[in-house]
Amino acid sequence: MNRRFVAALLATSLSWGALSCSDDPTPNDDDNDGSHPSTEEVTTLPTQRIGEIRLHAPVADIDAQPVFVGLGYDITAPFLSATALRGRVIDLAKIEEGYLSSFVAPSSQIENFVGNDAASLLRDMMQSSGFTLSHNGDLYFTGTFADEDFYAAPYEYSTQYAFHCTVTQFRRTRHLLNTLGMKWERVLTDEFAAALREGQPERIIARYGTHLLKESIQGVTHHQLLRSVIMADDDNKARNLLICSGQLHKALTQGTAADLTQHWDIACDYYCMGGDPSLLPDPRQEIWDFQPWISSGAQEGDALVSLRNTHLIPIYEVVTDPSLRQSLKQAVERYIHSRQIAFRATVPLIEYTPGYRLFTSFGEMSALREGRCKVLGALYAANEAGTRPLYLQSENGTDRLSLQQGKCIGYIPDDASADRSTALLHEITDGRRYAYTTSTDRLPSAWHPTGEVFRLPHTSRPAA
């Protein structure tokens, strides 16, 4: 069982300039006659909830190690997490002089990974780190989502969400094992050698992982994993996410996060590894000061702060017996394949004003004049068990949702499968136009509910 220190949960409101639409609609006689509410007055977003920023300090399920070279590594674990480290494969005391090099080389570095969805984030992590996709397309680092409680439901990393990960490294030491001409049978730990004699590949992988670390760059590191629905087309999501990520970190370290308001469904995780976790910033404070924790690294222990394909070799390459080597290789491939996750396809449901128009992609709105848009929620992109079609009816410049007829724009949970993971979207009207809201309380006098209610997919967790 993974041991994890969770420092705290901070609930705060966040916002940034990722909106592709203006906050103020262009005046229009038809839409600004004073008889109908603004979008802000009507619409309480189903996906909108208090911003969630969580601070974690993952630790490895192994005893403290001053040097990580020679440890096993699980390539399917969360990217560059302490939880990826596995049991020791190489006994450093058996290494001949000149085969292990260690350097003190203090430096700092920042790496950024981005994806228009969760799958493309993992691919960017792989490719930017020098890893190539396998012949069957299996992804590494799937534990980034599969092993985290927050992402327990596939909806939480469905395709409506874009992701950005910033890895900030404070490097202290580098250790390198020269594997050229290495006689592996002479340097294996007694425990790993015994596991090989038992000849059970699955047990070997469970204890020692899929790969061997032959190079380790150590120090302290924190990862900022940001998730959001970005109101932009695919070509602009990466740029907007990078801006959002930088603004968030700056706000946290300067104590201005409370000023960032009017966001839509944002989630951010900080993973801090190495150093003394008791010196991490208190999320309840306005200013997050990481410096005391960063400075504690040399005294309190290191983390692995960087990962490249050249830092690893498959664990089966240290096996000299041809039959066992092949069996272990096949078991590693099966294990990686078993750790793949399903990426559920969803599309955003967007309300645009003036006009209360409805769209399911930001590209559809590219020809519209400047106005106001908000994400009402998400729809499943494919018809699956437990879902029903949602239709769009358009007439005289007015859009309306329907369960019976019109253009199919996506799928929503049916009544039989509805549970606490759905959000109720109420239809309201002023007699001429239709709008949608999660709350019918305090509606302006000209507007009233029609009685039509739609169940949208929503988080499996209560709002923060």
Coordinates of C-alpha atoms in Angstrom, one line a residue:
M1 CA 0.0 0.0 0.0
N2 CA 1.4 3.4 -1.0
R3 CA 2.2 5.7 1.9
R4 CA 1.3 9.2 1.1
F5 CA 1.5 12.4 3.2
V6 CA -1.3 14.7 2.0
A7 CA -0.5 18.1 3.4
A8 CA -3.9 19.7 3.1
L9 CA -6.7 20.7 0.8
L10 CA -7.1 24.3 -0.2
A11 CA -10.3 25.5 -1.7
T12 CA -10.1 28.8 -3.5
S13 CA -11.6 30.4 -6.5
L14 CA -9.4 30.7 -9.6
S15 CA -9.6 32.5 -12.9
W16 CA -7.4 33.5 -15.8
G17 CA -7.4 34.9 -19.3
A18 CA -8.0 31.5 -21.0
L19 CA -11.5 32.7 -22.1
S20 CA -11.8 33.0 -25.8
C21 CA -14.9 35.2 -25.4
S22 CA -15.4 38.7 -24.0
D23 CA -16.9 39.3 -20.6
D24 CA -19.2 42.0 -22.1
P25 CA -21.5 41.2 -25.0
T26 CA -21.9 43.7 -27.8
P27 CA -25.1 45.7 -27.1
N28 CA -28.1 44.5 -29.2
D29 CA -31.6 45.7 -29.1
D30 CA -33.1 42.2 -29.2
D31 CA -30.9 40.9 -26.4
N32 CA -30.6 43.9 -24.1
D33 CA -34.1 45.2 -23.6
G34 CA -33.9 44.9 -19.9
S35 CA -36.5 42.2 -19.7
H36 CA -34.2 39.2 -19.4
P37 CA -31.3 38.3 -17.1
S38 CA -27.7 38.3 -18.1
T39 CA -25.8 35.0 -18.4
E40 CA -24.4 35.6 -14.9
E41 CA -27.8 36.1 -13.4
V42 CA -29.3 32.9 -15.0
T43 CA -26.6 30.3 -15.3
T44 CA -25.0 28.5 -12.4
L45 CA -22.6 26.2 -14.2
P46 CA -22.9 22.5 -13.4
T47 CA -19.2 22.0 -13.8
Q48 CA -18.3 25.2 -11.9
R49 CA -17.2 24.6 -8.4
I50 CA -14.7 26.1 -6.0
G51 CA -11.2 25.7 -7.3
E52 CA -9.4 22.7 -5.9
I53 CA -5.6 22.9 -5.2
R54 CA -4.2 19.9 -3.4
L55 CA -0.7 19.5 -2.0
H56 CA 0.8 16.0 -1.8
A57 CA 4.2 14.6 -0.7
P58 CA 4.4 11.0 -2.2
V59 CA 7.0 8.7 -0.7
A60 CA 8.4 5.4 -2.0
D61 CA 7.3 2.0 -0.7
I62 CA 11.0 1.1 0.0
D63 CA 13.5 2.0 2.6
A64 CA 15.4 5.3 2.3
Q65 CA 18.1 5.1 -0.4
P66 CA 21.0 7.6 -0.7
V67 CA 21.6 6.6 -4.3
F68 CA 18.8 5.5 -6.6
V69 CA 20.9 3.9 -9.3
G70 CA 20.3 0.2 -9.3
L71 CA 16.7 0.4 -8.1
G72 CA 13.8 -1.0 -10.0
Y73 CA 11.4 1.4 -11.6
D74 CA 7.7 1.0 -12.6
I75 CA 7.2 2.9 -15.9
T76 CA 3.4 2.8 -15.5
A77 CA 3.5 4.7 -12.2
P78 CA 2.7 8.5 -12.0
F79 CA 5.2 10.4 -14.0
L80 CA 8.5 10.9 -12.1
S81 CA 6.8 10.0 -8.8
A82 CA 8.5 8.6 -5.7
T83 CA 5.9 5.8 -5.9
A84 CA 7.6 4.6 -9.1
L85 CA 10.7 3.4 -7.2
R86 CA 10.9 -0.3 -6.6
G87 CA 13.2 -2.8 -4.8
R88 CA 16.9 -2.7 -5.3
V89 CA 18.2 -4.9 -8.2
I90 CA 21.9 -4.0 -8.2
D91 CA 24.0 -4.2 -5.1
L92 CA 26.2 -1.1 -5.3
A93 CA 28.8 -2.8 -2.9
K94 CA 29.4 -5.4 -5.6
I95 CA 30.2 -2.8 -8.3
E96 CA 33.8 -2.7 -9.4
E97 CA 35.7 0.6 -9.2
G98 CA 35.1 2.9 -12.1
Y99 CA 31.6 1.6 -13.0
L100 CA 29.7 4.0 -10.7
S101 CA 30.2 7.7 -10.9
S102 CA 28.7 10.3 -8.6
F103 CA 28.8 14.1 -9.0
V104 CA 27.6 17.0 -6.9
A105 CA 26.1 19.4 -9.5
P106 CA 23.6 21.9 -8.1
S107 CA 21.3 23.4 -10.7
S108 CA 17.6 24.1 -11.3
Q109 CA 15.5 23.3 -14.3
I110 CA 11.9 23.5 -15.4
E111 CA 10.1 21.2 -17.8
N112 CA 6.7 21.6 -19.2
F113 CA 4.3 19.0 -20.6
V114 CA 1.0 19.7 -22.2
G115 CA -1.9 17.9 -23.7
N116 CA -5.3 18.9 -25.2
D117 CA -6.5 15.8 -23.4
A118 CA -5.1 13.2 -20.9
A119 CA -3.8 10.8 -23.5
S120 CA -1.9 13.5 -25.4
L121 CA -0.4 14.7 -22.0
L122 CA 1.0 11.2 -21.4
R123 CA 2.3 11.0 -25.0
D124 CA 4.1 14.4 -24.5
M125 CA 5.7 13.1 -21.3
M126 CA 6.9 10.1 -23.2
Q127 CA 8.2 11.7 -26.3
S128 CA 9.7 14.7 -24.5
S129 CA 11.6 12.3 -22.3
G130 CA 12.9 10.3 -25.3
F131 CA 10.5 7.3 -25.0
T132 CA 8.9 5.9 -28.1
L133 CA 5.4 4.4 -28.4
S134 CA 5.3 0.6 -28.5
H135 CA 3.9 -1.2 -31.6
N136 CA 0.5 -1.5 -29.9
G137 CA 0.4 2.2 -28.8
D138 CA 0.6 1.4 -25.0
L139 CA 1.3 4.5 -22.9
Y140 CA 3.7 4.9 -20.0
F141 CA 2.9 6.9 -16.8
T142 CA -0.8 5.9 -16.8
G143 CA -0.7 6.0 -13.0
T144 CA -0.7 9.8 -13.3
F145 CA -4.4 9.3 -13.5
A146 CA -5.1 5.6 -12.6
D147 CA -3.3 5.8 -9.3
E148 CA -4.8 9.0 -8.0
D149 CA -8.1 9.1 -6.0
F150 CA -9.1 12.4 -7.6
Y151 CA -9.1 10.7 -11.0
A152 CA -10.8 7.5 -9.9
A153 CA -13.7 8.1 -12.3
P154 CA -12.8 8.2 -16.1
Y155 CA -15.0 11.3 -16.4
E156 CA -12.4 13.2 -14.5
Y157 CA -9.8 12.8 -17.3
S158 CA -12.3 12.7 -20.2
T159 CA -11.5 14.5 -23.4
Q160 CA -13.3 17.7 -22.5
Y161 CA -10.3 18.5 -20.2
A162 CA -6.9 19.8 -21.2
F163 CA -3.8 19.2 -19.0
H164 CA -0.5 21.0 -18.3
C165 CA 2.3 19.6 -16.0
T166 CA 5.2 21.8 -14.9
V167 CA 8.1 19.8 -13.3
T168 CA 10.4 22.1 -11.3
Q169 CA 13.7 20.5 -10.5
F170 CA 16.3 21.5 -7.9
R171 CA 19.1 19.2 -8.8
R172 CA 21.8 18.3 -6.2
T173 CA 23.6 15.1 -7.3
R174 CA 24.0 12.9 -10.4
H175 CA 24.8 9.2 -10.3
L176 CA 25.7 7.1 -13.3
L177 CA 26.2 3.3 -13.7
N178 CA 28.3 2.3 -16.6
T179 CA 26.6 -0.8 -18.0
L180 CA 29.0 -1.4 -20.9
G181 CA 30.3 -4.9 -20.5
M182 CA 28.6 -5.3 -17.1
K183 CA 28.5 -8.9 -15.8
W184 CA 25.0 -8.7 -14.3
E185 CA 25.1 -12.0 -12.5
R186 CA 27.9 -10.7 -10.3
V187 CA 26.2 -7.5 -9.2
L188 CA 22.6 -8.5 -8.5
T189 CA 21.3 -8.2 -5.0
D190 CA 20.9 -11.5 -3.2
E191 CA 17.1 -10.9 -3.0
F192 CA 16.7 -10.2 -6.7
A193 CA 18.9 -13.2 -7.6
A194 CA 16.6 -15.4 -5.4
A195 CA 13.6 -14.0 -7.2
L196 CA 15.1 -14.9 -10.5
R197 CA 15.7 -18.5 -9.3
E198 CA 12.0 -18.7 -8.3
G199 CA 11.2 -17.9 -12.0
Q200 CA 7.9 -16.1 -11.5
P201 CA 7.9 -13.0 -13.7
E202 CA 4.7 -11.5 -12.4
R203 CA 6.1 -11.5 -8.8
I204 CA 9.4 -10.0 -10.0
I205 CA 7.5 -7.1 -11.7
A206 CA 5.3 -6.5 -8.6
R207 CA 8.4 -6.1 -6.4
Y208 CA 11.0 -4.7 -8.8
G209 CA 9.0 -2.9 -11.5
T210 CA 9.5 -2.9 -15.3
H211 CA 12.9 -1.2 -15.6
L212 CA 16.2 -0.6 -13.9
L213 CA 17.6 2.8 -13.1
K214 CA 21.1 3.1 -14.4
E215 CA 21.3 6.9 -14.0
S216 CA 19.7 9.1 -11.3
I217 CA 19.5 12.9 -11.0
Q218 CA 18.5 13.6 -7.4
G219 CA 17.4 16.6 -5.4
V220 CA 13.9 18.0 -4.6
T221 CA 11.1 18.5 -7.1
H222 CA 7.6 19.7 -7.3
H223 CA 5.1 19.0 -10.1
Q224 CA 2.1 21.2 -10.8
L225 CA -0.5 19.2 -12.7
L226 CA -3.3 21.5 -13.9
R227 CA -6.6 20.4 -15.4
S228 CA -9.2 22.7 -16.9
V229 CA -11.8 23.1 -19.6
I230 CA -10.1 25.7 -21.9
M231 CA -12.3 27.9 -23.9
A232 CA -10.2 27.8 -27.1
D233 CA -9.7 25.7 -30.1
D234 CA -7.2 22.8 -30.1
D235 CA -4.4 25.0 -31.7
N236 CA -4.6 27.5 -28.8
K237 CA -5.2 25.3 -25.8
A238 CA -1.5 24.6 -25.1
R239 CA -0.6 28.3 -25.1
N240 CA -3.5 29.2 -22.9
L241 CA -2.7 26.4 -20.5
L242 CA 0.9 27.5 -20.1
I243 CA -0.3 31.0 -19.3
C244 CA -2.8 29.6 -16.8
S245 CA -0.2 27.5 -15.1
G246 CA 2.2 30.4 -14.7
Q247 CA -0.5 32.7 -13.4
L248 CA -1.6 30.2 -10.8
H249 CA 1.9 29.5 -9.4
K250 CA 2.7 33.2 -9.3
A251 CA -0.6 33.9 -7.5
L252 CA 0.1 31.2 -4.9
T253 CA 3.6 32.4 -4.1
Q254 CA 2.5 36.0 -4.0
G255 CA -0.6 35.6 -2.0
T256 CA -3.0 36.8 -4.7
A257 CA -4.9 33.5 -5.4
A258 CA -8.0 34.8 -3.7
D259 CA -8.2 37.5 -6.4
L260 CA -8.6 35.0 -9.2
T261 CA -12.3 34.6 -9.5
Q262 CA -15.0 33.5 -12.0
H263 CA -13.4 30.3 -13.1
W264 CA -15.0 27.1 -14.5
D265 CA -14.1 23.7 -13.1
I266 CA -10.3 24.0 -12.3
A267 CA -8.2 21.4 -10.5
C268 CA -4.5 21.5 -9.7
D269 CA -2.3 19.1 -7.8
Y270 CA 1.1 19.9 -6.4
Y271 CA 3.3 16.8 -5.9
C272 CA 6.4 17.7 -3.7
M273 CA 9.1 15.1 -3.3
G274 CA 12.4 15.1 -1.5
G275 CA 13.4 17.2 1.5
D276 CA 11.4 17.5 4.7
P277 CA 7.6 17.4 4.0
S278 CA 6.9 19.2 7.4
L279 CA 8.5 22.3 5.8
L280 CA 6.1 22.4 2.9
P281 CA 3.9 25.5 2.7
D282 CA 0.7 25.5 4.7
P283 CA -2.1 25.6 2.0
R284 CA -4.3 27.5 4.5
Q285 CA -2.0 30.5 4.2
E286 CA -2.3 33.1 1.5
I287 CA 1.3 32.8 0.5
W288 CA 2.9 29.5 -0.4
D289 CA 6.6 29.6 0.5
F290 CA 8.5 26.6 -0.9
Q291 CA 12.0 27.8 0.0
P292 CA 12.3 26.2 3.5
W293 CA 11.3 22.9 2.0
I294 CA 13.6 23.3 -1.0
S295 CA 16.6 24.1 1.3
S296 CA 15.9 21.0 3.4
G297 CA 16.8 18.5 0.6
A298 CA 20.4 18.0 1.3
Q299 CA 19.7 17.2 4.9
E300 CA 16.5 15.2 4.7
G301 CA 16.9 13.1 1.6
D302 CA 16.6 13.3 -2.1
A303 CA 14.0 12.5 -4.7
L304 CA 14.4 11.5 -8.3
V305 CA 13.9 14.8 -10.2
S306 CA 14.5 14.0 -13.8
L307 CA 13.8 11.0 -16.1
R308 CA 14.9 10.2 -19.6
N309 CA 14.8 7.0 -21.6
T310 CA 18.6 6.9 -21.3
H311 CA 18.3 6.7 -17.5
L312 CA 16.5 3.3 -17.7
I313 CA 17.0 -0.2 -19.2
P314 CA 14.2 -2.8 -19.2
I315 CA 14.6 -5.0 -16.2
Y316 CA 14.8 -8.2 -18.2
E317 CA 18.1 -7.1 -19.8
V318 CA 19.9 -8.0 -16.5
V319 CA 18.7 -11.6 -16.9
T320 CA 21.3 -13.9 -18.5
D321 CA 19.1 -17.0 -18.8
P322 CA 17.5 -16.8 -22.3
S323 CA 14.3 -18.5 -21.4
L324 CA 13.6 -16.5 -18.2
R325 CA 14.7 -13.3 -20.0
Q326 CA 12.1 -13.9 -22.7
S327 CA 9.4 -14.8 -20.1
L328 CA 10.1 -11.7 -18.1
K329 CA 10.0 -9.5 -21.3
Q330 CA 6.6 -10.9 -22.2
A331 CA 5.4 -10.4 -18.7
V332 CA 6.6 -6.7 -18.7
E333 CA 4.7 -6.1 -21.9
R334 CA 1.5 -7.7 -20.5
Y335 CA 1.8 -5.7 -17.3
I336 CA 2.2 -2.4 -19.2
H337 CA -0.8 -3.3 -21.4
S338 CA -2.9 -4.2 -18.4
R339 CA -2.2 -0.7 -16.9
Q340 CA -3.7 1.1 -19.9
I341 CA -6.7 3.3 -19.1
A342 CA -9.8 4.2 -21.1
F343 CA -10.1 7.8 -22.2
R344 CA -13.8 8.6 -22.3
A345 CA -14.8 11.0 -25.1
T346 CA -16.8 14.0 -24.0
V347 CA -17.6 17.3 -25.6
P348 CA -18.4 20.6 -23.9
L349 CA -21.9 22.1 -24.0
I350 CA -21.4 25.8 -24.5
E351 CA -23.9 28.6 -24.1
Y352 CA -23.2 31.8 -26.1
T353 CA -24.8 35.2 -25.8
P354 CA -26.2 37.3 -27.3
G355 CA -28.9 34.9 -28.4
Y356 CA -28.5 32.0 -26.0
R357 CA -27.0 29.9 -28.7
L358 CA -25.7 26.4 -27.9
F359 CA -22.5 24.8 -29.3
T360 CA -20.4 21.7 -28.6
S361 CA -17.0 23.0 -29.8
F362 CA -15.3 26.3 -29.8
G363 CA -14.5 26.0 -33.5
E364 CA -18.3 26.3 -34.2
M365 CA -18.3 29.8 -32.7
S366 CA -15.3 31.1 -34.7
A367 CA -17.5 33.0 -37.1
L368 CA -19.6 34.7 -34.4
R369 CA -19.1 38.3 -33.4
E370 CA -17.7 38.9 -30.0
G371 CA -19.9 37.9 -27.2
R372 CA -20.1 35.9 -23.9
C373 CA -19.7 32.2 -23.7
K374 CA -19.8 29.7 -20.8
V375 CA -19.4 26.0 -20.5
L376 CA -22.7 24.6 -19.1
G377 CA -21.3 21.1 -18.7
A378 CA -20.2 18.1 -20.8
L379 CA -21.9 15.5 -23.0
Y380 CA -20.7 12.0 -23.8
A381 CA -19.5 11.9 -27.4
A382 CA -20.6 8.3 -28.0
N383 CA -23.8 6.3 -27.3
E384 CA -23.0 3.9 -24.5
A385 CA -24.9 1.7 -22.1
G386 CA -26.9 3.9 -19.7
T387 CA -27.0 6.9 -22.0
R388 CA -29.6 8.6 -24.2
P389 CA -29.3 11.1 -27.1
L390 CA -29.5 14.8 -26.5
Y391 CA -30.9 16.9 -29.4
L392 CA -30.6 20.5 -30.4
Q393 CA -33.5 22.3 -32.0
S394 CA -32.8 25.6 -33.7
E395 CA -35.5 28.0 -35.0
N396 CA -35.4 31.7 -35.7
G397 CA -32.0 32.1 -34.1
T398 CA -33.1 30.4 -30.9
D399 CA -31.6 27.1 -29.6
R400 CA -33.4 24.6 -27.4
L401 CA -32.4 21.2 -26.0
S402 CA -34.7 18.2 -26.5
L403 CA -34.8 14.6 -25.6
Q404 CA -37.1 13.7 -28.5
Q405 CA -36.0 15.3 -31.8
G406 CA -33.6 17.6 -33.5
K407 CA -29.9 17.3 -34.3
C408 CA -28.1 14.9 -32.0
I409 CA -25.2 16.8 -30.3
G410 CA -24.2 14.1 -27.7
Y411 CA -25.4 11.8 -25.1
I412 CA -26.4 12.1 -21.4
P413 CA -27.1 9.7 -18.6
D414 CA -30.6 8.1 -18.9
D415 CA -33.0 8.2 -15.9
A416 CA -32.3 4.6 -15.0
S417 CA -28.5 5.1 -14.7
A418 CA -28.6 8.6 -13.1
D419 CA -27.0 8.9 -9.7
R420 CA -25.1 11.4 -7.6
S421 CA -22.6 11.8 -10.5
T422 CA -25.1 13.7 -12.6
A423 CA -25.9 17.4 -12.6
L424 CA -29.5 18.7 -13.3
L425 CA -29.8 21.3 -15.9
H426 CA -33.1 23.2 -15.8
E427 CA -34.6 24.9 -18.8
I428 CA -36.0 28.4 -18.3
T429 CA -37.8 30.8 -20.7
D430 CA -39.0 34.3 -20.9
G431 CA -41.6 33.3 -23.5
R432 CA -39.4 33.9 -26.5
R433 CA -36.0 32.5 -25.6
Y434 CA -34.6 29.6 -23.7
A435 CA -31.6 29.4 -21.3
Y436 CA -30.3 26.7 -18.9
T437 CA -29.3 26.8 -15.3
T438 CA -28.6 24.4 -12.4
S439 CA -30.7 26.5 -10.0
T440 CA -34.1 28.0 -10.5
D441 CA -33.9 30.1 -7.3
R442 CA -34.0 33.9 -7.6
L443 CA -34.9 34.1 -11.3
P444 CA -35.7 37.5 -12.7
S445 CA -39.4 38.1 -12.9
A446 CA -39.6 37.7 -16.7
W447 CA -38.1 34.2 -16.6
H448 CA -39.6 30.9 -15.3
P449 CA -38.9 27.2 -15.5
T450 CA -40.4 25.2 -18.4
G451 CA -40.3 22.0 -16.4
E452 CA -37.8 20.4 -18.7
V453 CA -34.7 19.0 -16.9
F454 CA -31.7 17.4 -18.4
R455 CA -29.2 15.1 -16.6
L456 CA -25.6 16.0 -17.5
P457 CA -22.6 13.9 -16.7
H458 CA -20.8 15.3 -13.8
T459 CA -18.1 14.6 -11.2
S460 CA -18.4 11.5 -9.1
R461 CA -17.2 13.6 -6.1
P462 CA -19.1 16.2 -4.2
A463 CA -18.1 19.8 -4.9
A464 CA -15.3 21.2 -2.7

